[in-house]
């Protein structure tokens, strides 16, 4: 199994997970045109994508999903709550392409088993995902305001972890966001800060963990170096080992 990012942050997110002929795109928060450009940069033809999985209906995750799905005839997997949330969508996914998933049940797409993980975030029925292929396990976690016991269990034993490090609490408090937005971001249904991410990593870290990638790093309320310092302190690893998926460049392919 291998993974890459077409970009990560509040301006748009998209993660690729691939095993043999199965290519999954998790979220598409870029315009379809921009997403295609970024996919081709990673040597992926959009028509070769097996399925799009949507974590939740915020624009930075769903913006390009409907057009991409329709244009290239790609099935879309999402919870019922995500499918009926239309506040941030300009277009609807064609009904025949929608596969409604349960946030509590595994499903499978062409040999990759997908485990949805319910997370606390301020939209309807959000899920994050753990991917299983043979013995390999890949965890993707962002857009969660808190870490629940259920989340800690679901992400144990991952070979690679893509983990939200959204904000540094001090930078958020002293930053440009108005107080109401600061409360939303740091609240129990907002985003993981560096310390929350570090605690989560400490609890899920094990000797088999090959890759840790910081995602959804705020450009206004965080620095990758602050996030990296927090994670390094939590598990006492080499700083170079922690990678970042950024907004402009995403992250190149990594194998597990
Ligand atoms: Zn987001
Ligand atoms: Zn969100």
Coordinates of C-alpha atoms and ligand atoms in Angstrom, one line a residue:
X1 CA 0.0 0.0 0.0
X2 CA 1.2 3.5 -0.7
X3 CA -0.1 7.0 0.1
X4 CA 0.4 10.6 -1.0
X5 CA -1.2 14.0 -0.4
X6 CA -2.4 16.4 -3.1
X7 CA -2.4 19.2 -0.5
X8 CA -3.4 19.7 3.1
X9 CA -4.7 22.7 5.1
X10 CA -7.7 25.0 5.4
X11 CA -7.5 25.9 1.7
X12 CA -8.1 22.3 0.6
X13 CA -7.3 18.7 1.4
X14 CA -6.9 15.4 -0.5
X15 CA -5.1 12.2 0.3
X16 CA -4.4 9.3 -2.1
X17 CA -4.2 5.7 -0.9
X18 CA -3.3 3.0 -3.4
X19 CA -2.8 -0.8 -3.6
X20 CA -2.3 -2.4 -7.0
X21 CA -5.3 -1.3 -9.1
X22 CA -7.2 0.3 -6.3
X23 CA -6.8 4.1 -6.0
X24 CA -8.7 5.9 -3.3
X25 CA -8.9 9.7 -3.1
X26 CA -9.9 10.8 0.4
X27 CA -11.6 14.2 0.2
X28 CA -11.2 16.8 -2.5
X29 CA -11.2 20.3 -1.1
X30 CA -9.8 21.8 -4.3
X31 CA -11.7 22.7 -7.4
X32 CA -11.9 19.8 -9.8
X33 CA -9.5 21.5 -12.3
X34 CA -6.9 22.2 -9.5
X35 CA -7.3 18.6 -8.2
X36 CA -6.7 17.2 -11.6
X37 CA -3.5 19.2 -11.9
X38 CA -2.3 18.0 -8.5
X39 CA -3.2 14.4 -9.3
X40 CA -1.3 14.5 -12.5
X41 CA 1.7 15.9 -10.6
X42 CA 1.6 12.6 -8.6
X43 CA 1.3 10.6 -11.9
X44 CA -2.4 9.7 -11.3
X45 CA -4.9 9.9 -14.2
X46 CA -8.2 11.1 -12.6
X47 CA -10.1 8.4 -14.5
X48 CA -8.1 5.7 -12.8
X49 CA -9.4 6.6 -9.4
X50 CA -11.5 3.7 -8.0
X51 CA -13.5 5.8 -5.4
X52 CA -13.6 9.1 -3.6
X53 CA -14.2 8.8 0.2
X54 CA -15.5 12.0 1.9
X55 CA -14.7 12.6 5.6
X56 CA -17.2 15.4 6.1
X57 CA -19.0 18.2 4.2
X58 CA -16.7 21.2 5.0
X59 CA -15.6 23.0 1.8
X60 CA -11.9 22.2 2.4
X61 CA -12.8 18.5 2.0
X62 CA -15.7 18.4 -0.4
X63 CA -15.4 21.4 -2.8
X64 CA -14.4 19.5 -5.9
X65 CA -16.0 16.1 -5.1
X66 CA -19.2 16.4 -7.1
X67 CA -17.6 17.7 -10.3
X68 CA -14.7 15.2 -10.2
X69 CA -17.0 12.3 -9.5
X70 CA -19.4 13.2 -12.3
X71 CA -16.7 14.1 -14.9
X72 CA -14.8 10.9 -14.4
X73 CA -17.6 8.6 -13.2
X74 CA -16.1 7.9 -9.8
X75 CA -18.2 6.3 -7.0
X76 CA -18.3 8.4 -3.8
X77 CA -18.4 6.9 -0.3
X78 CA -19.7 9.0 2.6
X79 CA -22.1 8.9 5.6
X80 CA -25.7 9.8 5.2
X81 CA -25.0 13.0 7.2
X82 CA -22.3 14.1 4.8
X83 CA -24.4 13.3 1.8
X84 CA -27.3 15.5 2.9
X85 CA -25.1 18.4 4.1
X86 CA -25.2 20.9 1.3
X87 CA -24.1 24.1 3.0
X88 CA -20.7 24.1 1.4
X89 CA -21.5 22.3 -1.9
X90 CA -22.1 24.1 -5.1
X91 CA -23.0 20.8 -6.9
X92 CA -24.5 17.5 -5.8
X93 CA -22.9 14.2 -6.4
X94 CA -25.1 12.3 -8.9
X95 CA -27.3 9.9 -6.9
X96 CA -26.2 6.8 -8.8
X97 CA -22.6 7.4 -7.7
X98 CA -23.3 7.8 -4.0
X99 CA -22.5 4.9 -1.6
X100 CA -23.9 5.7 1.9
X101 CA -21.6 4.2 4.6
X102 CA -22.2 3.5 8.2
X103 CA -19.7 5.4 10.5
X104 CA -19.4 2.1 12.5
X105 CA -19.0 -0.5 9.8
X106 CA -16.0 -1.6 7.7
X107 CA -16.4 -1.6 4.0
X108 CA -14.1 -2.7 1.2
X109 CA -13.1 -1.2 -2.2
X110 CA -11.1 -3.4 -4.5
X111 CA -9.0 -5.1 -1.9
X112 CA -8.6 -2.2 0.6
X113 CA -10.6 -2.5 3.7
X114 CA -11.8 0.8 5.0
X115 CA -12.7 1.3 8.7
X116 CA -14.6 4.6 9.3
X117 CA -13.9 6.3 12.6
X118 CA -16.5 8.6 14.1
X119 CA -14.9 11.8 15.3
X120 CA -16.1 14.9 17.2
X121 CA -16.2 17.8 14.6
X122 CA -18.7 20.5 13.9
X123 CA -20.6 19.0 11.0
X124 CA -23.0 16.2 10.4
X125 CA -21.8 12.6 10.9
X126 CA -18.1 13.2 10.2
X127 CA -15.8 10.2 9.9
X128 CA -12.1 9.7 9.5
X129 CA -10.6 6.5 8.1
X130 CA -8.2 3.7 8.9
X131 CA -7.2 1.6 5.8
X132 CA -6.3 -2.1 6.0
X133 CA -4.6 -4.1 3.3
X134 CA -3.2 -7.5 4.3
X135 CA -1.1 -6.8 7.5
X136 CA -0.7 -3.1 6.6
X137 CA -2.6 -0.4 8.4
X138 CA -2.7 3.3 7.5
X139 CA -4.5 5.9 9.7
X140 CA -5.8 9.2 8.4
X141 CA -7.0 11.6 11.1
X142 CA -7.8 15.3 10.9
X143 CA -10.7 17.6 11.7
X144 CA -11.3 16.4 15.2
X145 CA -11.8 18.7 18.2
X146 CA -10.9 16.0 20.8
X147 CA -9.5 12.5 21.1
X148 CA -12.0 10.0 22.2
X149 CA -11.3 6.5 23.6
X150 CA -12.8 5.0 20.5
X151 CA -10.3 7.0 18.3
X152 CA -7.4 5.8 20.4
X153 CA -8.4 2.2 19.9
X154 CA -9.0 2.5 16.2
X155 CA -5.6 4.0 15.4
X156 CA -3.5 1.5 17.4
X157 CA -0.9 -0.4 15.4
X158 CA -0.8 1.8 12.3
X159 CA 2.2 1.5 10.0
X160 CA 1.7 5.1 8.9
X161 CA -0.2 7.9 10.5
X162 CA -1.4 11.1 8.8
X163 CA -2.2 13.3 11.8
X164 CA -3.8 16.7 12.1
X165 CA -1.6 19.3 13.8
X166 CA -3.9 22.3 13.2
X167 CA -2.8 25.0 15.6
X168 CA -0.5 26.1 18.3
X169 CA -2.8 27.2 21.2
X170 CA -0.7 30.3 21.9
X171 CA -0.5 31.4 18.3
X172 CA -4.3 30.9 17.9
X173 CA -4.9 33.0 21.0
X174 CA -2.6 35.8 19.8
X175 CA -3.5 35.4 16.1
X176 CA -5.8 37.1 13.6
X177 CA -8.9 35.0 14.2
X178 CA -11.9 36.7 16.0
X179 CA -12.7 35.3 19.5
X180 CA -15.7 33.3 18.2
X181 CA -13.7 31.6 15.5
X182 CA -10.8 30.9 18.0
X183 CA -13.4 29.2 20.3
X184 CA -14.7 27.1 17.4
X185 CA -11.2 26.0 16.2
X186 CA -10.0 25.1 19.7
X187 CA -13.3 23.7 21.0
X188 CA -14.2 20.0 21.4
X189 CA -15.7 19.9 17.9
X190 CA -13.0 21.9 16.2
X191 CA -9.4 20.9 15.3
X192 CA -6.5 19.1 17.0
X193 CA -3.8 21.4 18.4
X194 CA -0.2 20.4 18.5
X195 CA -0.4 19.2 22.1
X196 CA -3.4 17.0 21.4
X197 CA -1.7 15.6 18.4
X198 CA 1.4 14.9 20.4
X199 CA -0.6 13.1 23.2
X200 CA -2.4 11.1 20.6
X201 CA 0.9 10.1 18.9
X202 CA 2.4 9.1 22.3
X203 CA -0.6 6.8 22.9
X204 CA -0.6 5.2 19.5
X205 CA 3.1 5.1 18.8
X206 CA 4.8 1.6 18.5
X207 CA 7.9 0.1 17.0
X208 CA 6.2 -0.7 13.7
X209 CA 5.2 2.9 12.9
X210 CA 7.1 3.8 9.8
X211 CA 5.7 7.2 8.8
X212 CA 4.2 10.1 10.7
X213 CA 2.9 13.0 8.5
X214 CA 1.6 16.2 10.0
X215 CA -1.5 17.5 8.1
X216 CA -4.0 20.3 8.2
X217 CA -1.4 22.7 9.6
X218 CA -2.9 26.2 9.9
X219 CA -0.9 28.8 7.9
X220 CA -2.1 31.6 10.4
X221 CA -2.1 29.8 13.7
X222 CA 0.8 27.3 13.5
X223 CA 4.3 26.7 12.2
X224 CA 5.4 23.3 11.0
X225 CA 8.4 23.5 13.3
X226 CA 6.3 24.1 16.4
X227 CA 4.1 21.1 15.5
X228 CA 7.2 19.0 14.8
X229 CA 8.8 20.0 18.2
X230 CA 5.6 18.8 20.0
X231 CA 5.6 15.4 18.3
X232 CA 9.3 14.9 18.7
X233 CA 9.0 15.6 22.4
X234 CA 6.1 13.2 22.8
X235 CA 7.9 10.1 21.3
X236 CA 11.6 11.2 21.5
X237 CA 12.2 10.5 17.8
X238 CA 14.5 12.1 15.2
X239 CA 13.0 15.5 14.0
X240 CA 13.7 14.6 10.4
X241 CA 11.5 11.5 10.6
X242 CA 8.3 13.6 11.1
X243 CA 7.1 14.8 7.7
X244 CA 4.6 17.5 6.7
X245 CA 1.9 17.6 4.0
X246 CA 1.6 21.2 3.1
X247 CA -1.0 23.3 1.3
X248 CA 0.9 24.1 -1.8
X249 CA 2.9 20.9 -2.4
X250 CA 1.1 18.1 -0.5
X251 CA 3.4 15.1 0.0
X252 CA 5.0 12.7 -2.5
X253 CA 4.3 9.0 -2.5
X254 CA 5.3 6.9 0.5
X255 CA 5.2 3.1 0.7
X256 CA 4.3 1.0 3.7
Ligands
LIG1 ZN1 -10.7 20.7 7.3
LIG2 ZN1 -13.7 20.3 8.9

